[in-house]
Amino acid sequence: MLRRLTIRRIKSYKRKEKYILVIMFFLIAPLVSIVFGKIVSKRIIVPYISSNTEKAKESANNNVDKVEKIAELDELDLYNIEVKEFLDLPSAEDFLNKLNLDGILGYVSKSNNKYKVFTSITFNKKEVEDQLKKIKEKYPNSKIKSIRIQGKQLDINESDKEVVNTTNLINKIYIEELSMWQKNMSEANYEEIKIKMNKNNTEIEKSIEKYSDKINNDDLKNLYSILKENVDNRKKQLMNSILKIRKVLRKHTLAL
């Protein structure tokens, strides 16, 4: 279960910015909330549909509305770094605080009755390998963990085309936002992430509105409901984070 990060105290402006980045990290993409909920069983739903693997297949009666397509969900690997595991949540949170004070942003996930502290999350293996080298300097037992998202083929009708278009859009957003998180962690540029998320939320909503009332494929029906729920959650959480950021800024100002 995903837990919200806490820190003991914001001692400087830079640390305040890092704290804000911690808040923003959990809003980066719908993928993040899905992954942490399913990290043990690896039943991860990711709308990673390749735009160049669709193949048209004419039906017997040559009815254009009944043209079927095969949309292939690519196999995909997601990487993160496990720093340490604990038997209880308080111990994991204490270690997480220590990690934050060392300038490493992380998160806690429950797995097989253990609480594991992770940092980093990306589709790019080289990125996480480079990050691991730095982390191992202080935490030598850290290791890379990967989650494989199995590929799958879907038979879709023409009326489902917009669903495929939206999943392609969201896939692009996932990769973009995760890459931004990696880059902006060190630069403390949370404002750029916030602006990008607002823009992406609008794009996702516009694309979802194009869905037809009837989606024929069961997998896509399930995917549609997940996408809609996650974009709603993104908007709510982003607003909550802005309120938290203002609270942090207010406390910091009073402490000066």
PDB file of C-alpha atoms in Angstrom:
ATOM      1  CA  MET A   1       0.000   0.000   0.000  1.00  0.00           C
ATOM      2  CA  LEU A   2       1.337   3.379  -0.934  1.00  0.00           C
ATOM      3  CA  ARG A   3       2.070   5.596   2.032  1.00  0.00           C
ATOM      4  CA  ARG A   4       2.459   9.341   2.039  1.00  0.00           C
ATOM      5  CA  LEU A   5       5.941  10.559   2.841  1.00  0.00           C
ATOM      6  CA  THR A   6       6.680  12.505   5.986  1.00  0.00           C
ATOM      7  CA  ILE A   7       9.762  14.450   7.052  1.00  0.00           C
ATOM      8  CA  ARG A   8      10.826  15.563  10.512  1.00  0.00           C
ATOM      9  CA  ARG A   9      11.536  19.163   9.694  1.00  0.00           C
ATOM     10  CA  ILE A  10      12.232  21.467   6.803  1.00  0.00           C
ATOM     11  CA  LYS A  11      15.548  23.032   7.740  1.00  0.00           C
ATOM     12  CA  SER A  12      16.315  25.048   4.650  1.00  0.00           C
ATOM     13  CA  TYR A  13      14.762  26.449   1.500  1.00  0.00           C
ATOM     14  CA  LYS A  14      16.335  23.688  -0.583  1.00  0.00           C
ATOM     15  CA  ARG A  15      14.977  21.007   1.718  1.00  0.00           C
ATOM     16  CA  LYS A  16      11.569  22.657   1.503  1.00  0.00           C
ATOM     17  CA  GLU A  17      11.736  22.344  -2.275  1.00  0.00           C
ATOM     18  CA  LYS A  18      12.704  18.685  -1.990  1.00  0.00           C
ATOM     19  CA  TYR A  19       9.730  18.090   0.275  1.00  0.00           C
ATOM     20  CA  ILE A  20       7.451  19.656  -2.301  1.00  0.00           C
ATOM     21  CA  LEU A  21       8.990  17.389  -4.925  1.00  0.00           C
ATOM     22  CA  VAL A  22       8.194  14.429  -2.696  1.00  0.00           C
ATOM     23  CA  ILE A  23       4.552  15.490  -2.746  1.00  0.00           C
ATOM     24  CA  MET A  24       4.572  16.040  -6.483  1.00  0.00           C
ATOM     25  CA  PHE A  25       6.182  12.679  -7.219  1.00  0.00           C
ATOM     26  CA  PHE A  26       3.041  10.814  -6.253  1.00  0.00           C
ATOM     27  CA  LEU A  27       1.072  12.824  -8.771  1.00  0.00           C
ATOM     28  CA  ILE A  28       3.398  12.227 -11.694  1.00  0.00           C
ATOM     29  CA  ALA A  29       1.295   9.713 -13.591  1.00  0.00           C
ATOM     30  CA  PRO A  30      -1.698   7.420 -13.202  1.00  0.00           C
ATOM     31  CA  LEU A  31       0.816   4.634 -13.656  1.00  0.00           C
ATOM     32  CA  VAL A  32       2.400   5.366 -10.319  1.00  0.00           C
ATOM     33  CA  SER A  33      -0.765   4.818  -8.301  1.00  0.00           C
ATOM     34  CA  ILE A  34      -1.554   1.669 -10.283  1.00  0.00           C
ATOM     35  CA  VAL A  35       1.919   0.226  -9.850  1.00  0.00           C
ATOM     36  CA  PHE A  36       2.117   0.706  -6.102  1.00  0.00           C
ATOM     37  CA  GLY A  37      -1.230  -0.947  -5.586  1.00  0.00           C
ATOM     38  CA  LYS A  38      -0.172  -4.028  -7.561  1.00  0.00           C
ATOM     39  CA  ILE A  39       3.559  -4.126  -7.014  1.00  0.00           C
ATOM     40  CA  VAL A  40       3.513  -7.586  -5.396  1.00  0.00           C
ATOM     41  CA  SER A  41       1.223  -9.494  -7.720  1.00  0.00           C
ATOM     42  CA  LYS A  42       2.538  -7.643 -10.793  1.00  0.00           C
ATOM     43  CA  ARG A  43      -1.001  -7.383 -12.163  1.00  0.00           C
ATOM     44  CA  ILE A  44      -0.258  -3.997 -13.601  1.00  0.00           C
ATOM     45  CA  ILE A  45      -2.617  -2.382 -16.075  1.00  0.00           C
ATOM     46  CA  VAL A  46      -0.697  -0.103 -18.392  1.00  0.00           C
ATOM     47  CA  PRO A  47      -2.259   1.277 -21.563  1.00  0.00           C
ATOM     48  CA  TYR A  48       0.890   0.782 -23.567  1.00  0.00           C
ATOM     49  CA  ILE A  49      -0.544   0.237 -27.031  1.00  0.00           C
ATOM     50  CA  SER A  50       1.863   0.496 -29.914  1.00  0.00           C
ATOM     51  CA  SER A  51       0.741   2.923 -32.587  1.00  0.00           C
ATOM     52  CA  ASN A  52       2.554   1.090 -35.340  1.00  0.00           C
ATOM     53  CA  THR A  53       1.333  -2.441 -34.743  1.00  0.00           C
ATOM     54  CA  GLU A  54      -2.289  -2.045 -35.801  1.00  0.00           C
ATOM     55  CA  LYS A  55      -3.327  -4.281 -38.699  1.00  0.00           C
ATOM     56  CA  ALA A  56      -6.583  -3.847 -40.569  1.00  0.00           C
ATOM     57  CA  LYS A  57      -8.647  -6.999 -41.112  1.00  0.00           C
ATOM     58  CA  GLU A  58     -11.699  -6.767 -43.412  1.00  0.00           C
ATOM     59  CA  SER A  59     -14.809  -8.656 -42.341  1.00  0.00           C
ATOM     60  CA  ALA A  60     -16.599 -11.033 -44.691  1.00  0.00           C
ATOM     61  CA  ASN A  61     -19.357  -8.605 -45.668  1.00  0.00           C
ATOM     62  CA  ASN A  62     -16.891  -5.721 -46.299  1.00  0.00           C
ATOM     63  CA  ASN A  63     -18.867  -3.449 -43.982  1.00  0.00           C
ATOM     64  CA  VAL A  64     -16.601  -0.510 -43.117  1.00  0.00           C
ATOM     65  CA  ASP A  65     -18.100  -0.171 -39.636  1.00  0.00           C
ATOM     66  CA  LYS A  66     -17.160  -3.750 -38.900  1.00  0.00           C
ATOM     67  CA  VAL A  67     -13.528  -3.491 -39.895  1.00  0.00           C
ATOM     68  CA  GLU A  68     -11.504  -5.120 -37.125  1.00  0.00           C
ATOM     69  CA  LYS A  69      -8.034  -4.166 -36.031  1.00  0.00           C
ATOM     70  CA  ILE A  70      -5.474  -5.905 -33.934  1.00  0.00           C
ATOM     71  CA  ALA A  71      -3.967  -3.595 -31.318  1.00  0.00           C
ATOM     72  CA  GLU A  72      -0.914  -5.025 -29.632  1.00  0.00           C
ATOM     73  CA  LEU A  73      -0.026  -4.123 -26.063  1.00  0.00           C
ATOM     74  CA  ASP A  74       3.755  -4.187 -25.995  1.00  0.00           C
ATOM     75  CA  GLU A  75       5.716  -6.005 -23.347  1.00  0.00           C
ATOM     76  CA  LEU A  76       7.271  -3.432 -21.056  1.00  0.00           C
ATOM     77  CA  ASP A  77       9.680  -3.353 -18.110  1.00  0.00           C
ATOM     78  CA  LEU A  78       9.417  -0.816 -15.304  1.00  0.00           C
ATOM     79  CA  TYR A  79      12.441  -0.354 -13.032  1.00  0.00           C
ATOM     80  CA  ASN A  80      12.923   0.996  -9.529  1.00  0.00           C
ATOM     81  CA  ILE A  81      15.508   0.673  -6.752  1.00  0.00           C
ATOM     82  CA  GLU A  82      14.900  -1.179  -3.496  1.00  0.00           C
ATOM     83  CA  VAL A  83      17.041   0.405  -0.802  1.00  0.00           C
ATOM     84  CA  LYS A  84      15.972  -1.549   2.278  1.00  0.00           C
ATOM     85  CA  GLU A  85      13.105  -3.609   3.728  1.00  0.00           C
ATOM     86  CA  PHE A  86      11.558  -3.723   7.204  1.00  0.00           C
ATOM     87  CA  LEU A  87       9.098  -5.824   9.182  1.00  0.00           C
ATOM     88  CA  ASP A  88       7.008  -2.858  10.330  1.00  0.00           C
ATOM     89  CA  LEU A  89       5.861   0.433   8.828  1.00  0.00           C
ATOM     90  CA  PRO A  90       7.235   2.797  11.522  1.00  0.00           C
ATOM     91  CA  SER A  91      10.764   1.471  10.948  1.00  0.00           C
ATOM     92  CA  ALA A  92      10.369   1.885   7.201  1.00  0.00           C
ATOM     93  CA  GLU A  93       9.111   5.451   7.634  1.00  0.00           C
ATOM     94  CA  ASP A  94      12.005   6.320   9.957  1.00  0.00           C
ATOM     95  CA  PHE A  95      14.452   5.051   7.354  1.00  0.00           C
ATOM     96  CA  LEU A  96      12.577   6.950   4.674  1.00  0.00           C
ATOM     97  CA  ASN A  97      13.030  10.156   6.660  1.00  0.00           C
ATOM     98  CA  LYS A  98      16.753   9.452   6.833  1.00  0.00           C
ATOM     99  CA  LEU A  99      16.798   8.830   3.091  1.00  0.00           C
ATOM    100  CA  ASN A 100      15.078  12.157   2.468  1.00  0.00           C
ATOM    101  CA  LEU A 101      17.593  13.984   4.642  1.00  0.00           C
ATOM    102  CA  ASP A 102      20.351  12.426   2.537  1.00  0.00           C
ATOM    103  CA  GLY A 103      18.762  14.011  -0.516  1.00  0.00           C
ATOM    104  CA  ILE A 104      17.253  10.785  -1.866  1.00  0.00           C
ATOM    105  CA  LEU A 105      13.512  10.836  -2.478  1.00  0.00           C
ATOM    106  CA  GLY A 106      11.729   7.562  -1.883  1.00  0.00           C
ATOM    107  CA  TYR A 107       8.503   5.769  -1.082  1.00  0.00           C
ATOM    108  CA  VAL A 108       7.287   2.771   0.918  1.00  0.00           C
ATOM    109  CA  SER A 109       5.471  -0.231  -0.518  1.00  0.00           C
ATOM    110  CA  LYS A 110       4.118  -3.254   1.352  1.00  0.00           C
ATOM    111  CA  SER A 111       5.122  -6.634  -0.066  1.00  0.00           C
ATOM    112  CA  ASN A 112       4.638 -10.073   1.522  1.00  0.00           C
ATOM    113  CA  ASN A 113       4.117  -8.550   4.967  1.00  0.00           C
ATOM    114  CA  LYS A 114       7.307  -6.522   4.645  1.00  0.00           C
ATOM    115  CA  TYR A 115       7.669  -2.795   4.087  1.00  0.00           C
ATOM    116  CA  LYS A 116      10.154  -1.972   1.360  1.00  0.00           C
ATOM    117  CA  VAL A 117      11.704   1.420   0.794  1.00  0.00           C
ATOM    118  CA  PHE A 118      12.171   2.267  -2.883  1.00  0.00           C
ATOM    119  CA  THR A 119      13.520   5.168  -4.855  1.00  0.00           C
ATOM    120  CA  SER A 120      13.416   6.034  -8.552  1.00  0.00           C
ATOM    121  CA  ILE A 121      10.946   4.641 -11.078  1.00  0.00           C
ATOM    122  CA  THR A 122      11.495   4.595 -14.815  1.00  0.00           C
ATOM    123  CA  PHE A 123      11.087   2.619 -18.028  1.00  0.00           C
ATOM    124  CA  ASN A 124      14.742   3.300 -18.869  1.00  0.00           C
ATOM    125  CA  LYS A 125      17.090   0.637 -17.499  1.00  0.00           C
ATOM    126  CA  LYS A 126      20.234   2.709 -18.041  1.00  0.00           C
ATOM    127  CA  GLU A 127      18.777   5.594 -16.033  1.00  0.00           C
ATOM    128  CA  VAL A 128      18.083   3.385 -13.049  1.00  0.00           C
ATOM    129  CA  GLU A 129      21.508   1.711 -13.343  1.00  0.00           C
ATOM    130  CA  ASP A 130      23.203   5.119 -13.239  1.00  0.00           C
ATOM    131  CA  GLN A 131      21.086   6.097 -10.244  1.00  0.00           C
ATOM    132  CA  LEU A 132      21.943   2.833  -8.466  1.00  0.00           C
ATOM    133  CA  LYS A 133      25.686   3.562  -8.653  1.00  0.00           C
ATOM    134  CA  LYS A 134      25.170   6.807  -6.740  1.00  0.00           C
ATOM    135  CA  ILE A 135      22.860   5.269  -4.145  1.00  0.00           C
ATOM    136  CA  LYS A 136      25.147   2.282  -3.497  1.00  0.00           C
ATOM    137  CA  GLU A 137      27.883   4.669  -2.374  1.00  0.00           C
ATOM    138  CA  LYS A 138      25.900   5.169   0.819  1.00  0.00           C
ATOM    139  CA  TYR A 139      23.535   2.192   0.738  1.00  0.00           C
ATOM    140  CA  PRO A 140      25.580  -0.724  -0.683  1.00  0.00           C
ATOM    141  CA  ASN A 141      22.771  -3.279  -0.391  1.00  0.00           C
ATOM    142  CA  SER A 142      20.482  -1.360  -2.731  1.00  0.00           C
ATOM    143  CA  LYS A 143      19.324  -3.276  -5.790  1.00  0.00           C
ATOM    144  CA  ILE A 144      17.306  -2.814  -8.946  1.00  0.00           C
ATOM    145  CA  LYS A 145      13.850  -4.370  -9.082  1.00  0.00           C
ATOM    146  CA  SER A 146      11.857  -4.732 -12.257  1.00  0.00           C
ATOM    147  CA  ILE A 147       8.208  -5.292 -13.034  1.00  0.00           C
ATOM    148  CA  ARG A 148       7.371  -6.902 -16.357  1.00  0.00           C
ATOM    149  CA  ILE A 149       4.134  -5.911 -18.020  1.00  0.00           C
ATOM    150  CA  GLN A 150       3.131  -8.730 -20.322  1.00  0.00           C
ATOM    151  CA  GLY A 151       2.180  -7.998 -23.900  1.00  0.00           C
ATOM    152  CA  LYS A 152      -1.269  -8.777 -25.257  1.00  0.00           C
ATOM    153  CA  GLN A 153      -3.227  -8.531 -28.491  1.00  0.00           C
ATOM    154  CA  LEU A 154      -6.687  -6.979 -28.642  1.00  0.00           C
ATOM    155  CA  ASP A 155      -9.230  -7.322 -31.444  1.00  0.00           C
ATOM    156  CA  ILE A 156     -10.963  -3.976 -31.756  1.00  0.00           C
ATOM    157  CA  ASN A 157     -13.649  -2.488 -33.969  1.00  0.00           C
ATOM    158  CA  GLU A 158     -13.435   0.883 -35.692  1.00  0.00           C
ATOM    159  CA  SER A 159     -15.599   2.399 -32.950  1.00  0.00           C
ATOM    160  CA  ASP A 160     -12.843   1.567 -30.446  1.00  0.00           C
ATOM    161  CA  LYS A 161     -10.224   3.549 -32.333  1.00  0.00           C
ATOM    162  CA  GLU A 162     -10.425   6.567 -30.018  1.00  0.00           C
ATOM    163  CA  VAL A 163      -9.673   4.310 -27.066  1.00  0.00           C
ATOM    164  CA  VAL A 164      -6.456   3.250 -28.743  1.00  0.00           C
ATOM    165  CA  ASN A 165      -5.586   6.866 -29.536  1.00  0.00           C
ATOM    166  CA  THR A 166      -6.062   7.874 -25.908  1.00  0.00           C
ATOM    167  CA  THR A 167      -3.980   4.988 -24.587  1.00  0.00           C
ATOM    168  CA  ASN A 168      -1.194   6.030 -26.935  1.00  0.00           C
ATOM    169  CA  LEU A 169      -1.452   9.580 -25.585  1.00  0.00           C
ATOM    170  CA  ILE A 170      -1.321   8.440 -21.971  1.00  0.00           C
ATOM    171  CA  ASN A 171       1.598   6.135 -22.663  1.00  0.00           C
ATOM    172  CA  LYS A 172       3.515   9.134 -23.986  1.00  0.00           C
ATOM    173  CA  ILE A 173       2.564  11.121 -20.886  1.00  0.00           C
ATOM    174  CA  TYR A 174       3.737   8.324 -18.572  1.00  0.00           C
ATOM    175  CA  ILE A 175       7.203   8.277 -20.064  1.00  0.00           C
ATOM    176  CA  GLU A 176       7.433  12.067 -20.235  1.00  0.00           C
ATOM    177  CA  GLU A 177       6.407  12.624 -16.615  1.00  0.00           C
ATOM    178  CA  LEU A 178       8.576   9.851 -15.225  1.00  0.00           C
ATOM    179  CA  SER A 179      11.563  11.301 -17.097  1.00  0.00           C
ATOM    180  CA  MET A 180      10.740  14.744 -15.693  1.00  0.00           C
ATOM    181  CA  TRP A 181      10.686  13.312 -12.181  1.00  0.00           C
ATOM    182  CA  GLN A 182      14.166  11.848 -12.661  1.00  0.00           C
ATOM    183  CA  LYS A 183      15.515  15.164 -13.988  1.00  0.00           C
ATOM    184  CA  ASN A 184      13.736  17.568 -11.655  1.00  0.00           C
ATOM    185  CA  MET A 185      14.542  15.639  -8.483  1.00  0.00           C
ATOM    186  CA  SER A 186      18.032  17.093  -8.552  1.00  0.00           C
ATOM    187  CA  GLU A 187      16.988  20.525  -9.792  1.00  0.00           C
ATOM    188  CA  ALA A 188      14.044  20.947  -7.381  1.00  0.00           C
ATOM    189  CA  ASN A 189      12.011  22.311 -10.271  1.00  0.00           C
ATOM    190  CA  TYR A 190       8.581  21.328  -8.998  1.00  0.00           C
ATOM    191  CA  GLU A 191       6.844  24.221 -10.767  1.00  0.00           C
ATOM    192  CA  GLU A 192       7.681  22.724 -14.170  1.00  0.00           C
ATOM    193  CA  ILE A 193       6.196  19.380 -13.120  1.00  0.00           C
ATOM    194  CA  LYS A 194       3.017  21.040 -11.844  1.00  0.00           C
ATOM    195  CA  ILE A 195       2.517  22.982 -15.090  1.00  0.00           C
ATOM    196  CA  LYS A 196       3.134  19.874 -17.178  1.00  0.00           C
ATOM    197  CA  MET A 197       0.685  17.825 -15.123  1.00  0.00           C
ATOM    198  CA  ASN A 198      -2.057  20.424 -15.529  1.00  0.00           C
ATOM    199  CA  LYS A 199      -1.497  20.455 -19.282  1.00  0.00           C
ATOM    200  CA  ASN A 200      -1.462  16.656 -19.479  1.00  0.00           C
ATOM    201  CA  ASN A 201      -4.641  16.337 -17.420  1.00  0.00           C
ATOM    202  CA  THR A 202      -6.417  18.604 -19.903  1.00  0.00           C
ATOM    203  CA  GLU A 203      -5.133  16.582 -22.862  1.00  0.00           C
ATOM    204  CA  ILE A 204      -6.236  13.292 -21.322  1.00  0.00           C
ATOM    205  CA  GLU A 205      -9.700  14.650 -20.526  1.00  0.00           C
ATOM    206  CA  LYS A 206     -10.183  15.957 -24.055  1.00  0.00           C
ATOM    207  CA  SER A 207      -9.170  12.630 -25.510  1.00  0.00           C
ATOM    208  CA  ILE A 208     -11.409  10.638 -23.165  1.00  0.00           C
ATOM    209  CA  GLU A 209     -14.380  12.797 -24.179  1.00  0.00           C
ATOM    210  CA  LYS A 210     -13.982  11.468 -27.724  1.00  0.00           C
ATOM    211  CA  TYR A 211     -14.880   7.924 -26.699  1.00  0.00           C
ATOM    212  CA  SER A 212     -17.937   6.454 -28.314  1.00  0.00           C
ATOM    213  CA  ASP A 213     -20.799   5.489 -26.010  1.00  0.00           C
ATOM    214  CA  LYS A 214     -20.311   1.858 -26.929  1.00  0.00           C
ATOM    215  CA  ILE A 215     -16.912   0.211 -26.591  1.00  0.00           C
ATOM    216  CA  ASN A 216     -17.017  -3.314 -27.949  1.00  0.00           C
ATOM    217  CA  ASN A 217     -13.878  -4.832 -26.470  1.00  0.00           C
ATOM    218  CA  ASP A 218     -14.101  -5.924 -22.812  1.00  0.00           C
ATOM    219  CA  ASP A 219     -10.433  -5.164 -22.134  1.00  0.00           C
ATOM    220  CA  LEU A 220     -10.870  -1.658 -23.479  1.00  0.00           C
ATOM    221  CA  LYS A 221     -14.025  -1.146 -21.413  1.00  0.00           C
ATOM    222  CA  ASN A 222     -12.013  -1.985 -18.324  1.00  0.00           C
ATOM    223  CA  LEU A 223      -9.170   0.230 -19.482  1.00  0.00           C
ATOM    224  CA  TYR A 224     -11.565   3.131 -20.128  1.00  0.00           C
ATOM    225  CA  SER A 225     -12.927   3.006 -16.580  1.00  0.00           C
ATOM    226  CA  ILE A 226      -9.399   2.935 -15.170  1.00  0.00           C
ATOM    227  CA  LEU A 227      -8.260   5.884 -17.281  1.00  0.00           C
ATOM    228  CA  LYS A 228     -11.293   7.938 -16.311  1.00  0.00           C
ATOM    229  CA  GLU A 229     -10.845   7.166 -12.624  1.00  0.00           C
ATOM    230  CA  ASN A 230      -7.162   8.004 -12.707  1.00  0.00           C
ATOM    231  CA  VAL A 231      -7.536  11.332 -14.468  1.00  0.00           C
ATOM    232  CA  ASP A 232     -10.110  12.302 -11.823  1.00  0.00           C
ATOM    233  CA  ASN A 233      -7.675  11.252  -9.098  1.00  0.00           C
ATOM    234  CA  ARG A 234      -4.843  13.181 -10.731  1.00  0.00           C
ATOM    235  CA  LYS A 235      -6.888  16.383 -10.651  1.00  0.00           C
ATOM    236  CA  LYS A 236      -7.951  15.913  -7.029  1.00  0.00           C
ATOM    237  CA  GLN A 237      -4.476  14.996  -5.826  1.00  0.00           C
ATOM    238  CA  LEU A 238      -2.862  17.842  -7.709  1.00  0.00           C
ATOM    239  CA  MET A 239      -5.220  20.293  -6.034  1.00  0.00           C
ATOM    240  CA  ASN A 240      -4.525  18.711  -2.633  1.00  0.00           C
ATOM    241  CA  SER A 241      -0.790  18.956  -3.238  1.00  0.00           C
ATOM    242  CA  ILE A 242      -1.063  22.648  -4.091  1.00  0.00           C
ATOM    243  CA  LEU A 243      -2.812  23.224  -0.756  1.00  0.00           C
ATOM    244  CA  LYS A 244      -0.077  21.253   1.027  1.00  0.00           C
ATOM    245  CA  ILE A 245       2.630  23.193  -0.777  1.00  0.00           C
ATOM    246  CA  ARG A 246       1.045  26.474   0.327  1.00  0.00           C
ATOM    247  CA  LYS A 247       0.943  25.181   3.886  1.00  0.00           C
ATOM    248  CA  VAL A 248       4.624  24.206   3.742  1.00  0.00           C
ATOM    249  CA  LEU A 249       5.562  27.593   2.296  1.00  0.00           C
ATOM    250  CA  ARG A 250       3.546  29.368   4.993  1.00  0.00           C
ATOM    251  CA  LYS A 251       5.249  27.388   7.775  1.00  0.00           C
ATOM    252  CA  HIS A 252       8.654  28.017   6.266  1.00  0.00           C
ATOM    253  CA  THR A 253       7.991  31.762   6.007  1.00  0.00           C
ATOM    254  CA  LEU A 254       6.895  31.937   9.645  1.00  0.00           C
ATOM    255  CA  ALA A 255      10.039  30.065  10.693  1.00  0.00           C
ATOM    256  CA  LEU A 256      12.340  32.605   9.009  1.00  0.00           C
TER     257      LEU A 256
END
